[in-house]
Amino acid sequence: MAAQNAPSREWWKEAVVYQIYPASFLDSNGDGLGDLRGIISKLDYIKSVGADTIWLSPIFKSPQKDMGYDVADYRDIHEPYGTLQDAEALITACHARGLRVLFDLVVNHTSDQHAWFRESRSARTSPKRDWYLWRDPKTGPDGARRPPNNWASIFGGSAWTWDEPTGQYYLSLFLPSQPDLNWACADMRAAAHADMAFWLDRGVDGFRIDSMNLMSKHPDLPDAPVTDPGREFQSGDLYFASGPRMHEYIREMRREVFDKYSSGGRRVMTVGELGFTKDEGSVAEYVGRARGELDMVFTGDVVDMDFGAGHKYERDDFRVAKLRDITARWQAAIPACDGWNAVYMDNHDSGRSLSRYASDDPRYRAAAAKMLATYLGSVSGTLFLLQGQEIGMANVPASWGMEEYVDVEAKNYYDAVRKVRGEGADMGDVLREMRLKARDNGRLPMQWSAEENAGFSRGGRPWMRVNDDFREWNVEKQEVDPDSVLAYWREVLELRKREFDVFTYGRFKMLDVEGTSEDVFAYTMTSPDGRKKALILLNFSDTEQPFSGRGFEGWRRLLGSNVAVEVGKDGVRLGAYEGVIFCNWLLN
Ligand code: TEU
């Protein structure tokens, strides 16, 4: 009976995706910035880790006000990264090794340097005027010019930018230099479709779709409800996230683009970044198989677990119960809608999970990184790793001051708070949150070796400071250490591939065993035919923890270095930050 529900096997479900942040991966020409040639030179390494797909954060021509998430030309490459020929060579080199390639599709907005926007802004009568969202100003009670509504930008301030020459505001949900495209305009959509096809014609295997569900805004762009009376501008997500035509746009994209490239053994993969939309019903509308929309989404909650109620950089501590709830929710809800999951804990938009949810204290760091690998490798879905996660890279050290942070999100927030508090005020609490969650943490240069600049750049001055710990934590060192985090990740990914029915396609069940510490996350994964079962135990604390083991006696250790090779009568003792997997199919 269970076999009926077995999900179909697909390459994109079994994929292990390795996210590359191009600026920080490997600098091959000594200019301090990573590049495409650097990436090509490390494809064999990526493959050796056990990944079979790469996702490149944007490499397109861009003024880099938001590190390439502000695209000036979708058909050209940011010059310091390389040329169009290099991008083609990268795709060819991946395919030659059996690696697939996902590009980052940033089409909710463009850069203000994009030809479309230059034309749009040139005159109210421009044929491209309505490719973006232009509106007349409002007038405040004092007679002063006000933005068309009260929406806040995601990066601070108003979501509207004033354009003096044409006397209107344009919508910019991120930076003023990232104007939002108007997806209600059919010509604009067709132009975006053509740019997607441009890359599919060059062999790209799919897309991570940036800010995917922000493309359809409420046509009236109404004022947002005032949820934070203390602030001048309010989050307008009620009216700009998952708007009325969102599903229509995705289906059209599928029909007009992706499906045209999905035949004859080829199948374009899509993963949408889903912000603000959190409930199971709405998520199902994007990923339910019968909907014909996206393969999977990033729901975001697993990277938001320690965000404050009012803002990312307000304090709210991580608790294991949150991870338990989020995992249980999606592991159940996604199969229930016959959809598919993305499994991840790290990306370029936050701090490293190791430093936020586990521990980068030298005493526990390796164990903690392995424990998180055990979690990620064991749950159902398509697995995404961020470069450096495979060696246990950590956040910036606590000793770094704000001057080391380069990302616009962190800087804008810090400056806004300092403005309110006044020059010289204590900013320690904000710096604490930065050190946990700033996007800079996920973007630090890759640590290849103990050489100058961690082997990331020879001769160049890295665009971002290299983490102080690189002499101890680098690929070269871990390559020769069978006990390393890297060696463990290889084992995890190998196991996940081998036992795909238990893990990638398995059914999750939470274990709520009396007497187990709040800091222990225990669950089972069962193959769709019900025969193979794995018991996963994760200790998120720095002290030893018991697990009673009742009902699992005799199950054999499959992964991890626990002292017990099988679950005994007295259960299992978990070391600090230990993760271990036992299974029922090695019995006897
Ligand atoms: O992120 C979308 C987004 O909503 C982010 O602002 C996210 O909430 C924030 O970074 C969390 O700290 C995507 C990209 O992943 C991000 O890098 C871009 O800056 C953003 O879109 C604009 O393109």
Coordinates of C-alpha atoms and ligand atoms in Angstrom, one line a residue:
M1 CA 0.0 0.0 0.0
A2 CA 2.8 2.4 0.9
A3 CA 4.5 1.7 -2.5
Q4 CA 1.6 3.4 -4.2
N5 CA 2.8 6.7 -2.9
A6 CA 6.4 6.2 -3.9
P7 CA 7.6 9.4 -5.7
S8 CA 8.9 8.9 -9.2
R9 CA 12.6 8.9 -9.6
E10 CA 14.0 12.0 -11.3
W11 CA 17.5 13.3 -11.7
W12 CA 16.5 16.7 -10.2
K13 CA 15.2 15.0 -7.1
E14 CA 18.4 13.0 -6.5
A15 CA 20.7 15.9 -7.4
V16 CA 23.1 17.2 -4.8
V17 CA 23.6 20.9 -5.7
Y18 CA 26.7 22.8 -4.8
Q19 CA 26.1 26.6 -4.7
I20 CA 29.0 28.6 -6.0
Y21 CA 29.3 32.3 -5.0
P22 CA 31.5 33.3 -7.9
A23 CA 33.2 36.3 -6.3
S24 CA 34.5 34.2 -3.5
F25 CA 35.2 30.8 -5.0
L26 CA 38.6 31.0 -6.7
D27 CA 40.5 33.9 -8.3
S28 CA 42.5 32.6 -11.2
N29 CA 44.0 35.9 -12.4
G30 CA 45.1 37.6 -9.2
D31 CA 42.6 40.5 -9.2
G32 CA 41.1 39.5 -5.8
L33 CA 37.8 38.4 -7.2
G34 CA 36.8 34.9 -8.1
D35 CA 36.1 34.1 -11.8
L36 CA 34.8 31.5 -14.2
R37 CA 38.3 30.1 -15.0
G38 CA 38.7 29.5 -11.3
I39 CA 35.5 27.6 -11.1
I40 CA 36.4 25.5 -14.1
S41 CA 39.6 24.5 -12.4
K42 CA 37.8 23.1 -9.4
L43 CA 35.0 21.1 -11.1
D44 CA 36.8 17.9 -10.4
Y45 CA 37.0 18.8 -6.7
I46 CA 33.3 19.6 -6.6
K47 CA 32.5 16.3 -8.2
S48 CA 34.8 14.5 -5.7
V49 CA 32.8 15.9 -2.8
G50 CA 29.8 14.1 -4.2
A51 CA 27.8 16.9 -5.8
D52 CA 26.5 16.5 -9.3
T53 CA 25.0 19.9 -10.0
I54 CA 26.3 23.4 -9.5
W55 CA 24.2 26.5 -8.9
L56 CA 26.0 29.7 -9.8
S57 CA 25.0 32.9 -8.1
P58 CA 24.7 35.6 -10.8
I59 CA 27.6 36.0 -13.2
F60 CA 25.9 38.4 -15.5
K61 CA 27.0 41.9 -16.4
S62 CA 26.2 44.1 -13.4
P63 CA 27.3 47.2 -11.6
Q64 CA 27.4 44.9 -8.5
K65 CA 25.4 47.1 -6.2
D66 CA 23.9 43.9 -4.9
M67 CA 26.7 41.5 -5.9
G68 CA 25.2 40.6 -9.3
Y69 CA 21.6 40.4 -8.2
D70 CA 21.3 43.7 -10.1
V71 CA 21.6 42.6 -13.7
A72 CA 22.5 45.0 -16.4
D73 CA 22.5 42.5 -19.3
Y74 CA 21.3 38.9 -19.0
R75 CA 23.2 37.9 -22.1
D76 CA 26.6 39.1 -21.1
I77 CA 29.0 38.2 -18.3
H78 CA 30.4 40.5 -15.5
E79 CA 33.7 41.4 -17.0
P80 CA 36.0 40.5 -14.1
Y81 CA 34.4 37.0 -14.0
G82 CA 35.2 36.3 -17.7
T83 CA 33.6 36.3 -21.1
L84 CA 30.6 34.7 -22.7
Q85 CA 33.0 32.1 -24.1
D86 CA 34.2 31.3 -20.6
A87 CA 30.6 30.8 -19.5
E88 CA 30.1 28.4 -22.4
A89 CA 33.3 26.7 -21.6
L90 CA 32.2 26.3 -18.0
I91 CA 28.9 24.6 -19.1
T92 CA 30.8 22.3 -21.5
A93 CA 33.3 21.4 -18.8
C94 CA 30.5 20.6 -16.4
H95 CA 28.7 18.4 -18.8
A96 CA 31.9 16.6 -19.8
R97 CA 32.1 15.5 -16.1
G98 CA 28.5 14.6 -15.7
L99 CA 27.8 17.8 -13.7
R100 CA 24.7 19.8 -14.4
V101 CA 24.5 23.6 -14.2
L102 CA 21.8 25.9 -12.7
F103 CA 22.0 29.6 -13.3
D104 CA 20.5 32.3 -11.0
L105 CA 17.5 33.8 -12.8
V106 CA 17.0 37.3 -11.4
V107 CA 14.0 38.7 -13.1
N108 CA 11.8 40.3 -10.4
H109 CA 14.0 43.3 -11.0
T110 CA 17.0 44.5 -13.0
S111 CA 19.8 46.9 -12.4
D112 CA 19.0 50.6 -13.1
Q113 CA 21.8 50.2 -15.7
H114 CA 19.9 47.7 -17.7
A115 CA 19.0 49.0 -21.2
W116 CA 15.3 48.3 -20.5
F117 CA 15.3 50.6 -17.5
R118 CA 17.3 53.3 -19.1
E119 CA 14.8 53.4 -21.9
S120 CA 11.9 53.2 -19.5
R121 CA 13.2 56.1 -17.4
S122 CA 14.0 58.2 -20.5
A123 CA 10.4 59.6 -20.9
R124 CA 6.9 59.0 -19.7
T125 CA 6.1 58.2 -23.3
S126 CA 8.8 55.6 -23.7
P127 CA 7.5 52.3 -25.2
K128 CA 9.2 50.6 -22.2
R129 CA 7.7 52.9 -19.6
D130 CA 5.3 50.2 -18.4
W131 CA 8.1 47.5 -18.2
Y132 CA 8.6 48.9 -14.7
L133 CA 6.2 50.2 -12.0
W134 CA 6.0 54.0 -12.3
R135 CA 3.5 56.0 -10.2
D136 CA 2.8 59.7 -9.4
P137 CA 3.7 61.0 -6.1
K138 CA 1.3 61.6 -3.3
T139 CA 1.2 64.8 -1.3
G140 CA 1.6 64.8 2.5
P141 CA -0.5 66.9 4.9
D142 CA 2.4 69.4 4.9
G143 CA 2.2 69.6 1.1
A144 CA 5.5 67.7 0.7
R145 CA 6.0 65.0 -2.0
R146 CA 5.4 61.5 -0.6
P147 CA 5.9 58.1 -2.2
P148 CA 2.8 56.4 -3.8
N149 CA 2.4 54.1 -0.8
N150 CA 3.9 53.2 2.6
W151 CA 5.9 50.1 1.5
A152 CA 9.3 49.6 3.0
S153 CA 12.2 48.5 0.9
I154 CA 13.6 45.1 2.0
F155 CA 17.0 46.8 2.3
G156 CA 15.7 49.8 4.3
G157 CA 13.9 53.1 3.6
S158 CA 10.9 53.5 1.2
A159 CA 10.3 51.0 -1.6
W160 CA 9.9 53.9 -4.0
T161 CA 12.6 55.9 -5.7
W162 CA 12.0 59.4 -7.0
D163 CA 13.0 60.1 -10.6
E164 CA 13.3 63.9 -11.0
P165 CA 13.5 64.1 -14.8
T166 CA 10.1 62.4 -15.4
G167 CA 8.5 63.4 -12.1
Q168 CA 7.4 60.0 -11.0
Y169 CA 8.5 57.3 -8.5
Y170 CA 9.4 53.8 -9.5
L171 CA 9.0 50.7 -7.3
S172 CA 12.3 49.2 -6.0
L173 CA 11.6 46.6 -3.4
F174 CA 15.4 46.0 -2.9
L175 CA 17.9 48.8 -3.6
P176 CA 16.9 52.0 -5.5
S177 CA 19.3 50.7 -8.1
Q178 CA 17.2 47.5 -8.5
P179 CA 13.9 48.7 -10.1
D180 CA 11.1 46.1 -10.1
L181 CA 10.0 44.8 -13.4
N182 CA 6.3 45.1 -14.3
W183 CA 5.3 41.5 -15.0
A184 CA 1.8 42.6 -15.9
C185 CA 3.3 43.8 -19.2
A186 CA 3.3 41.0 -21.8
D187 CA 6.2 42.5 -23.8
M188 CA 8.3 42.6 -20.8
R189 CA 7.5 39.0 -20.0
A190 CA 8.3 37.9 -23.5
A191 CA 11.7 39.6 -23.3
A192 CA 12.5 37.9 -20.0
H193 CA 11.5 34.5 -21.6
A194 CA 13.8 35.2 -24.5
D195 CA 16.7 35.7 -22.1
M196 CA 16.0 32.5 -20.3
A197 CA 16.0 30.7 -23.7
F198 CA 19.3 32.3 -24.5
W199 CA 20.9 30.3 -21.7
L200 CA 18.9 27.1 -22.2
D201 CA 20.2 27.3 -25.8
R202 CA 23.7 27.3 -24.4
G203 CA 23.0 24.1 -22.4
V204 CA 22.1 25.4 -18.9
D205 CA 20.1 22.7 -17.1
G206 CA 17.9 24.8 -15.0
F207 CA 17.4 27.9 -12.8
R208 CA 17.3 29.0 -9.3
I209 CA 14.6 31.7 -9.6
D210 CA 15.4 34.7 -7.4
S211 CA 12.7 36.4 -5.5
M212 CA 10.4 34.2 -7.4
N213 CA 7.1 35.0 -5.8
L214 CA 7.5 38.8 -5.8
M215 CA 6.8 39.1 -9.5
S216 CA 3.0 39.7 -9.3
K217 CA 2.0 42.7 -7.2
H218 CA -1.5 43.7 -6.3
P219 CA -2.5 45.9 -9.3
D220 CA -3.6 48.8 -7.0
L221 CA -0.4 48.7 -5.0
P222 CA -2.4 49.6 -1.8
D223 CA -0.9 50.8 1.5
A224 CA 0.3 48.0 3.7
P225 CA -1.4 47.6 7.1
V226 CA 0.7 49.3 9.8
T227 CA 2.3 46.4 11.6
D228 CA 5.1 48.4 13.1
P229 CA 3.9 51.8 14.2
G230 CA 7.5 52.7 15.2
R231 CA 8.6 52.7 11.6
E232 CA 7.9 55.1 8.8
F233 CA 7.5 52.4 6.2
Q234 CA 5.7 49.0 6.5
S235 CA 6.2 45.6 4.9
G236 CA 4.0 45.5 1.9
D237 CA 4.4 41.7 1.4
L238 CA 0.6 41.2 1.7
Y239 CA 0.4 43.0 -1.6
F240 CA 3.6 42.1 -3.3
A241 CA 4.2 38.5 -2.4
S242 CA 2.4 35.7 -4.2
G243 CA 0.2 38.2 -5.9
P244 CA -2.9 37.5 -8.0
R245 CA -1.2 36.6 -11.3
M246 CA 1.8 34.8 -9.8
H247 CA 0.7 31.3 -10.8
E248 CA -0.2 32.5 -14.3
Y249 CA 3.3 33.9 -14.8
I250 CA 5.0 30.7 -13.7
R251 CA 2.8 28.5 -15.9
E252 CA 3.4 30.7 -18.8
M253 CA 7.2 30.5 -18.1
R254 CA 6.9 26.7 -18.1
R255 CA 4.9 26.6 -21.3
E256 CA 6.8 29.3 -23.2
V257 CA 10.3 28.3 -22.1
F258 CA 11.1 25.4 -19.7
D259 CA 8.9 22.8 -21.3
K260 CA 10.2 23.6 -24.7
Y261 CA 13.6 22.5 -23.5
S262 CA 12.3 19.4 -21.6
S263 CA 12.2 16.6 -24.1
G264 CA 14.4 13.9 -25.6
G265 CA 15.9 13.1 -22.2
R266 CA 16.5 16.7 -21.3
R267 CA 14.5 18.1 -18.3
V268 CA 14.9 21.7 -17.1
M269 CA 15.0 22.0 -13.3
T270 CA 13.5 24.9 -11.4
V271 CA 13.8 25.9 -7.8
G272 CA 12.1 29.1 -6.7
E273 CA 13.1 31.4 -3.9
L274 CA 9.9 31.8 -1.9
G275 CA 9.9 34.7 0.5
F276 CA 7.1 35.7 2.8
T277 CA 4.8 32.9 1.7
K278 CA 5.0 30.3 4.5
D279 CA 1.8 28.3 4.8
E280 CA 1.5 24.8 3.5
G281 CA -1.5 25.5 1.3
S282 CA 0.2 28.4 -0.6
V283 CA 3.4 26.5 -1.0
A284 CA 1.6 23.5 -2.4
E285 CA 0.2 25.8 -5.1
Y286 CA 3.8 26.2 -6.4
V287 CA 5.1 22.7 -6.1
G288 CA 2.1 20.3 -6.2
R289 CA 2.9 18.1 -9.2
A290 CA -0.5 18.5 -10.8
R291 CA 0.0 22.3 -10.7
G292 CA 2.6 22.2 -13.5
E293 CA 4.6 25.0 -12.0
L294 CA 7.9 24.6 -10.1
D295 CA 9.9 21.6 -9.2
M296 CA 10.7 22.9 -5.7
V297 CA 11.1 26.0 -3.6
F298 CA 13.2 27.4 -0.8
T299 CA 10.7 28.1 1.9
G300 CA 13.2 30.2 3.8
D301 CA 12.2 29.3 7.3
V302 CA 15.2 27.1 8.0
V303 CA 17.5 30.1 7.3
D304 CA 15.2 32.5 9.3
M305 CA 15.1 30.5 12.6
D306 CA 17.0 33.1 14.5
F307 CA 15.5 36.2 12.9
G308 CA 13.8 38.6 15.3
A309 CA 10.0 39.1 15.1
G310 CA 10.3 42.6 13.6
H311 CA 13.6 42.3 11.6
K312 CA 16.3 39.8 10.6
Y313 CA 18.8 41.7 12.8
E314 CA 16.7 41.7 15.9
R315 CA 17.5 39.0 18.3
D316 CA 15.7 35.7 18.6
D317 CA 17.8 32.7 19.6
F318 CA 17.9 29.4 17.8
R319 CA 16.1 26.5 19.5
V320 CA 16.1 22.9 18.3
A321 CA 12.4 22.8 18.7
K322 CA 12.1 25.2 15.8
L323 CA 14.2 23.0 13.5
R324 CA 12.1 20.0 14.6
D325 CA 8.9 21.8 13.7
I326 CA 10.0 23.1 10.4
T327 CA 11.4 19.8 9.4
A328 CA 8.3 17.8 10.4
R329 CA 6.1 20.3 8.7
W330 CA 7.7 20.2 5.2
Q331 CA 8.6 16.6 5.3
A332 CA 4.9 15.9 5.7
A333 CA 3.3 18.7 3.7
I334 CA 5.3 18.4 0.5
P335 CA 4.6 14.7 -0.1
A336 CA 0.9 15.4 0.8
C337 CA 0.6 17.7 -2.2
D338 CA 2.6 15.3 -4.3
G339 CA 5.3 17.9 -4.6
W340 CA 9.0 18.1 -3.9
N341 CA 11.3 19.7 -1.3
A342 CA 14.6 21.5 -1.4
V343 CA 16.8 20.6 1.6
Y344 CA 19.3 23.2 2.8
M345 CA 20.5 25.3 5.7
D346 CA 23.0 27.7 4.1
N347 CA 23.0 30.1 1.3
H348 CA 24.6 33.5 0.4
D349 CA 22.0 35.5 2.3
S350 CA 22.8 34.7 5.9
G351 CA 25.3 33.3 8.4
R352 CA 26.6 29.7 8.3
S353 CA 24.3 27.2 10.0
L354 CA 27.4 25.8 11.8
S355 CA 27.9 29.1 13.7
R356 CA 24.2 29.9 14.2
Y357 CA 22.6 26.6 15.0
A358 CA 25.4 24.4 16.2
S359 CA 28.9 25.5 17.3
D360 CA 32.1 26.9 15.7
D361 CA 33.9 26.7 19.1
P362 CA 37.1 24.8 18.2
R363 CA 36.3 22.1 20.7
Y364 CA 33.1 21.2 19.0
R365 CA 33.4 22.6 15.5
A366 CA 34.2 19.4 13.6
A367 CA 31.6 17.3 15.4
A368 CA 29.0 20.0 14.9
A369 CA 29.7 20.3 11.2
K370 CA 29.4 16.6 10.8
M371 CA 26.2 16.5 12.9
L372 CA 24.6 19.1 10.6
A373 CA 25.8 17.1 7.6
T374 CA 24.0 14.0 9.1
Y375 CA 20.8 16.0 9.3
L376 CA 21.0 17.4 5.8
G377 CA 22.1 14.1 4.2
S378 CA 19.3 12.2 5.8
V379 CA 16.0 14.0 5.1
S380 CA 13.9 13.8 1.9
G381 CA 14.4 16.3 -0.9
T382 CA 17.0 17.8 -3.2
L383 CA 20.1 18.7 -1.2
F384 CA 21.8 22.1 -1.6
L385 CA 25.2 22.9 -0.1
L386 CA 26.9 26.3 0.0
Q387 CA 30.6 26.3 -1.0
G388 CA 32.7 25.8 2.0
Q389 CA 30.0 24.0 4.0
E390 CA 31.7 20.7 3.1
I391 CA 34.8 21.8 5.1
G392 CA 32.9 23.3 8.0
M393 CA 33.6 27.0 7.1
A394 CA 32.4 29.3 9.8
N395 CA 31.1 32.9 10.3
V396 CA 33.5 35.9 10.7
P397 CA 35.3 36.0 14.0
A398 CA 33.7 38.0 16.9
S399 CA 36.8 40.3 16.8
W400 CA 35.9 41.8 13.4
G401 CA 34.4 45.2 13.6
M402 CA 31.7 46.6 11.3
E403 CA 34.4 48.0 9.0
E404 CA 35.1 44.5 7.7
Y405 CA 31.5 43.9 6.6
V406 CA 30.9 44.9 3.0
D407 CA 27.3 43.8 2.2
V408 CA 24.7 46.5 1.6
E409 CA 22.0 44.8 3.7
A410 CA 24.2 44.7 6.9
K411 CA 25.6 48.2 6.4
N412 CA 22.2 49.8 5.7
Y413 CA 20.7 48.3 8.8
Y414 CA 23.7 49.2 11.0
D415 CA 23.7 52.8 9.8
A416 CA 20.0 53.2 10.2
V417 CA 20.2 52.0 13.8
R418 CA 23.2 54.2 14.5
K419 CA 21.4 57.1 13.2
V420 CA 18.5 56.6 15.6
R421 CA 20.8 55.9 18.6
G422 CA 23.3 58.7 17.8
E423 CA 27.0 58.7 17.1
G424 CA 29.0 57.0 19.9
A425 CA 26.1 54.9 21.1
D426 CA 26.7 51.2 22.1
M427 CA 26.1 49.1 19.0
G428 CA 27.3 45.8 20.6
D429 CA 23.9 44.2 20.3
V430 CA 23.6 44.9 16.6
L431 CA 27.2 43.7 16.0
R432 CA 26.3 40.5 17.8
E433 CA 23.4 39.8 15.3
M434 CA 25.7 40.8 12.4
R435 CA 28.2 38.2 13.4
L436 CA 25.5 35.6 13.4
K437 CA 23.3 36.5 10.4
A438 CA 25.0 39.1 8.1
R439 CA 25.1 37.9 4.5
D440 CA 28.9 38.5 4.6
N441 CA 29.3 35.4 6.6
G442 CA 28.0 33.1 3.8
R443 CA 30.2 35.0 1.3
L444 CA 33.7 34.8 2.8
P445 CA 36.4 33.7 0.3
M446 CA 36.7 29.9 0.0
Q447 CA 39.5 28.4 2.1
W448 CA 41.5 26.2 -0.2
S449 CA 44.8 26.0 1.6
A450 CA 47.0 27.5 4.3
E451 CA 48.8 29.6 1.7
E452 CA 48.4 33.4 1.3
N453 CA 44.8 34.4 1.1
A454 CA 43.8 30.8 1.9
G455 CA 44.7 29.9 -1.7
F456 CA 41.7 31.9 -2.9
S457 CA 43.8 34.5 -4.6
R458 CA 47.4 34.6 -5.5
G459 CA 48.8 38.0 -5.3
G460 CA 45.5 39.8 -5.3
R461 CA 43.9 41.5 -2.4
P462 CA 40.7 39.5 -1.8
W463 CA 37.5 41.6 -2.3
M464 CA 36.5 40.5 1.2
R465 CA 38.8 39.7 4.0
V466 CA 39.6 36.0 4.4
N467 CA 38.5 34.4 7.7
D468 CA 41.3 34.3 10.3
D469 CA 40.9 30.6 10.7
F470 CA 42.0 29.5 7.2
R471 CA 45.3 28.0 8.3
E472 CA 43.4 25.4 10.4
W473 CA 40.3 25.1 8.2
N474 CA 41.0 24.5 4.5
V475 CA 40.4 22.0 1.8
E476 CA 44.1 21.0 1.4
K477 CA 44.4 20.0 5.1
Q478 CA 41.1 18.1 5.1
E479 CA 41.9 16.2 1.9
V480 CA 44.6 14.2 3.8
D481 CA 42.7 13.7 7.0
P482 CA 40.3 10.7 7.0
D483 CA 38.6 12.2 10.0
S484 CA 37.9 15.6 8.5
V485 CA 34.6 17.3 7.9
L486 CA 35.2 16.9 4.2
A487 CA 35.8 13.2 4.5
Y488 CA 32.5 12.9 6.4
W489 CA 30.5 14.9 3.9
R490 CA 31.8 12.5 1.2
E491 CA 30.6 9.6 3.2
V492 CA 27.2 11.3 3.8
L493 CA 26.7 12.0 0.1
E494 CA 27.8 8.6 -0.9
L495 CA 25.4 7.0 1.6
R496 CA 22.6 9.3 0.4
K497 CA 23.1 8.2 -3.2
R498 CA 23.4 4.5 -2.3
E499 CA 20.3 4.4 0.0
F500 CA 18.3 7.0 -2.0
D501 CA 15.0 5.2 -1.2
V502 CA 15.5 5.7 2.6
F503 CA 16.8 9.2 2.5
T504 CA 16.1 11.2 -0.7
Y505 CA 12.7 9.5 -1.2
G506 CA 12.1 8.3 2.4
R507 CA 9.3 9.2 4.8
F508 CA 10.2 11.2 7.8
K509 CA 8.8 10.4 11.3
M510 CA 9.6 12.5 14.3
L511 CA 10.4 10.6 17.5
D512 CA 9.2 12.0 20.7
V513 CA 10.8 9.7 23.2
E514 CA 10.2 10.5 26.9
G515 CA 13.3 11.4 28.8
T516 CA 15.1 12.7 25.7
S517 CA 16.7 16.1 26.0
E518 CA 15.1 19.1 24.2
D519 CA 18.5 19.4 22.5
V520 CA 18.3 16.0 20.8
F521 CA 16.5 15.8 17.5
A522 CA 15.5 12.1 16.8
Y523 CA 13.6 10.8 13.8
T524 CA 13.3 7.9 11.5
M525 CA 13.4 7.7 7.7
T526 CA 11.6 4.8 6.0
S527 CA 11.8 3.7 2.4
P528 CA 8.6 4.1 0.4
D529 CA 8.1 0.3 0.4
G530 CA 8.3 0.3 4.2
R531 CA 11.1 -2.1 4.5
K532 CA 14.2 -0.1 5.3
K533 CA 14.3 2.1 8.3
A534 CA 17.0 4.5 9.6
L535 CA 17.2 6.1 13.0
I536 CA 18.8 9.5 13.1
L537 CA 20.0 11.0 16.3
L538 CA 21.4 14.6 16.5
N539 CA 22.7 16.2 19.6
F540 CA 22.6 20.0 19.4
S541 CA 24.3 20.5 22.8
D542 CA 27.8 20.5 24.2
T543 CA 27.1 17.9 26.7
E544 CA 26.6 14.1 26.5
Q545 CA 23.0 13.1 26.0
P546 CA 21.3 9.7 26.5
F547 CA 18.7 8.3 24.1
S548 CA 16.6 5.3 25.4
G549 CA 16.6 3.4 22.2
R550 CA 13.5 1.4 23.1
G551 CA 12.2 -0.3 20.0
F552 CA 15.5 0.0 18.2
E553 CA 17.5 -2.6 20.0
G554 CA 20.0 -4.3 17.7
W555 CA 19.9 -1.7 15.0
R556 CA 23.3 -1.3 13.5
R557 CA 25.3 1.9 13.1
L558 CA 25.3 3.1 9.5
L559 CA 27.0 6.5 9.8
G560 CA 28.8 8.5 12.5
S561 CA 31.4 7.6 15.0
N562 CA 29.3 6.8 18.0
V563 CA 30.9 4.5 20.6
A564 CA 28.0 2.1 20.1
V565 CA 28.1 0.0 16.9
E566 CA 24.5 -0.9 17.6
V567 CA 21.6 0.3 19.7
G568 CA 21.9 -1.5 23.0
K569 CA 19.4 -2.4 25.8
D570 CA 20.5 0.8 27.5
G571 CA 20.1 2.9 24.4
V572 CA 22.8 5.1 23.0
R573 CA 24.9 7.9 24.5
L574 CA 25.5 10.8 22.2
G575 CA 28.6 12.8 22.6
A576 CA 28.6 16.6 22.4
Y577 CA 27.2 17.7 19.0
E578 CA 27.2 14.2 17.8
G579 CA 25.1 13.0 14.9
V580 CA 24.7 9.3 14.2
I581 CA 22.5 7.0 12.0
F582 CA 21.5 3.5 12.9
C583 CA 19.5 1.2 10.6
N584 CA 17.4 -1.9 10.5
W585 CA 18.8 -3.6 7.4
L586 CA 22.2 -4.6 8.8
L587 CA 20.6 -6.6 11.6
N588 CA 22.5 -9.7 12.7
Ligands
TEU1 O1 16.9 37.4 -1.9 C1 15.6 37.8 -1.7 C2 15.4 38.3 -0.3 O2 14.2 38.5 0.0 C3 16.5 38.7 0.5 O3 16.5 40.0 0.7 C4 16.5 38.0 1.8 O4 15.4 38.2 2.5 C5 17.6 38.6 2.6 O5 18.8 38.6 1.8 C6 17.8 37.9 3.9 O6 18.9 38.4 4.5 C7 17.4 37.3 -3.2 C8 18.9 37.0 -3.2 O7 19.1 35.8 -2.7 C9 19.6 38.1 -2.5 O8 21.0 37.8 -2.5 C10 19.4 39.4 -3.3 O9 20.0 40.5 -2.6 C11 17.9 39.7 -3.4 O10 17.2 38.5 -3.9 C12 17.7 40.7 -4.5 O11 17.9 40.2 -5.7

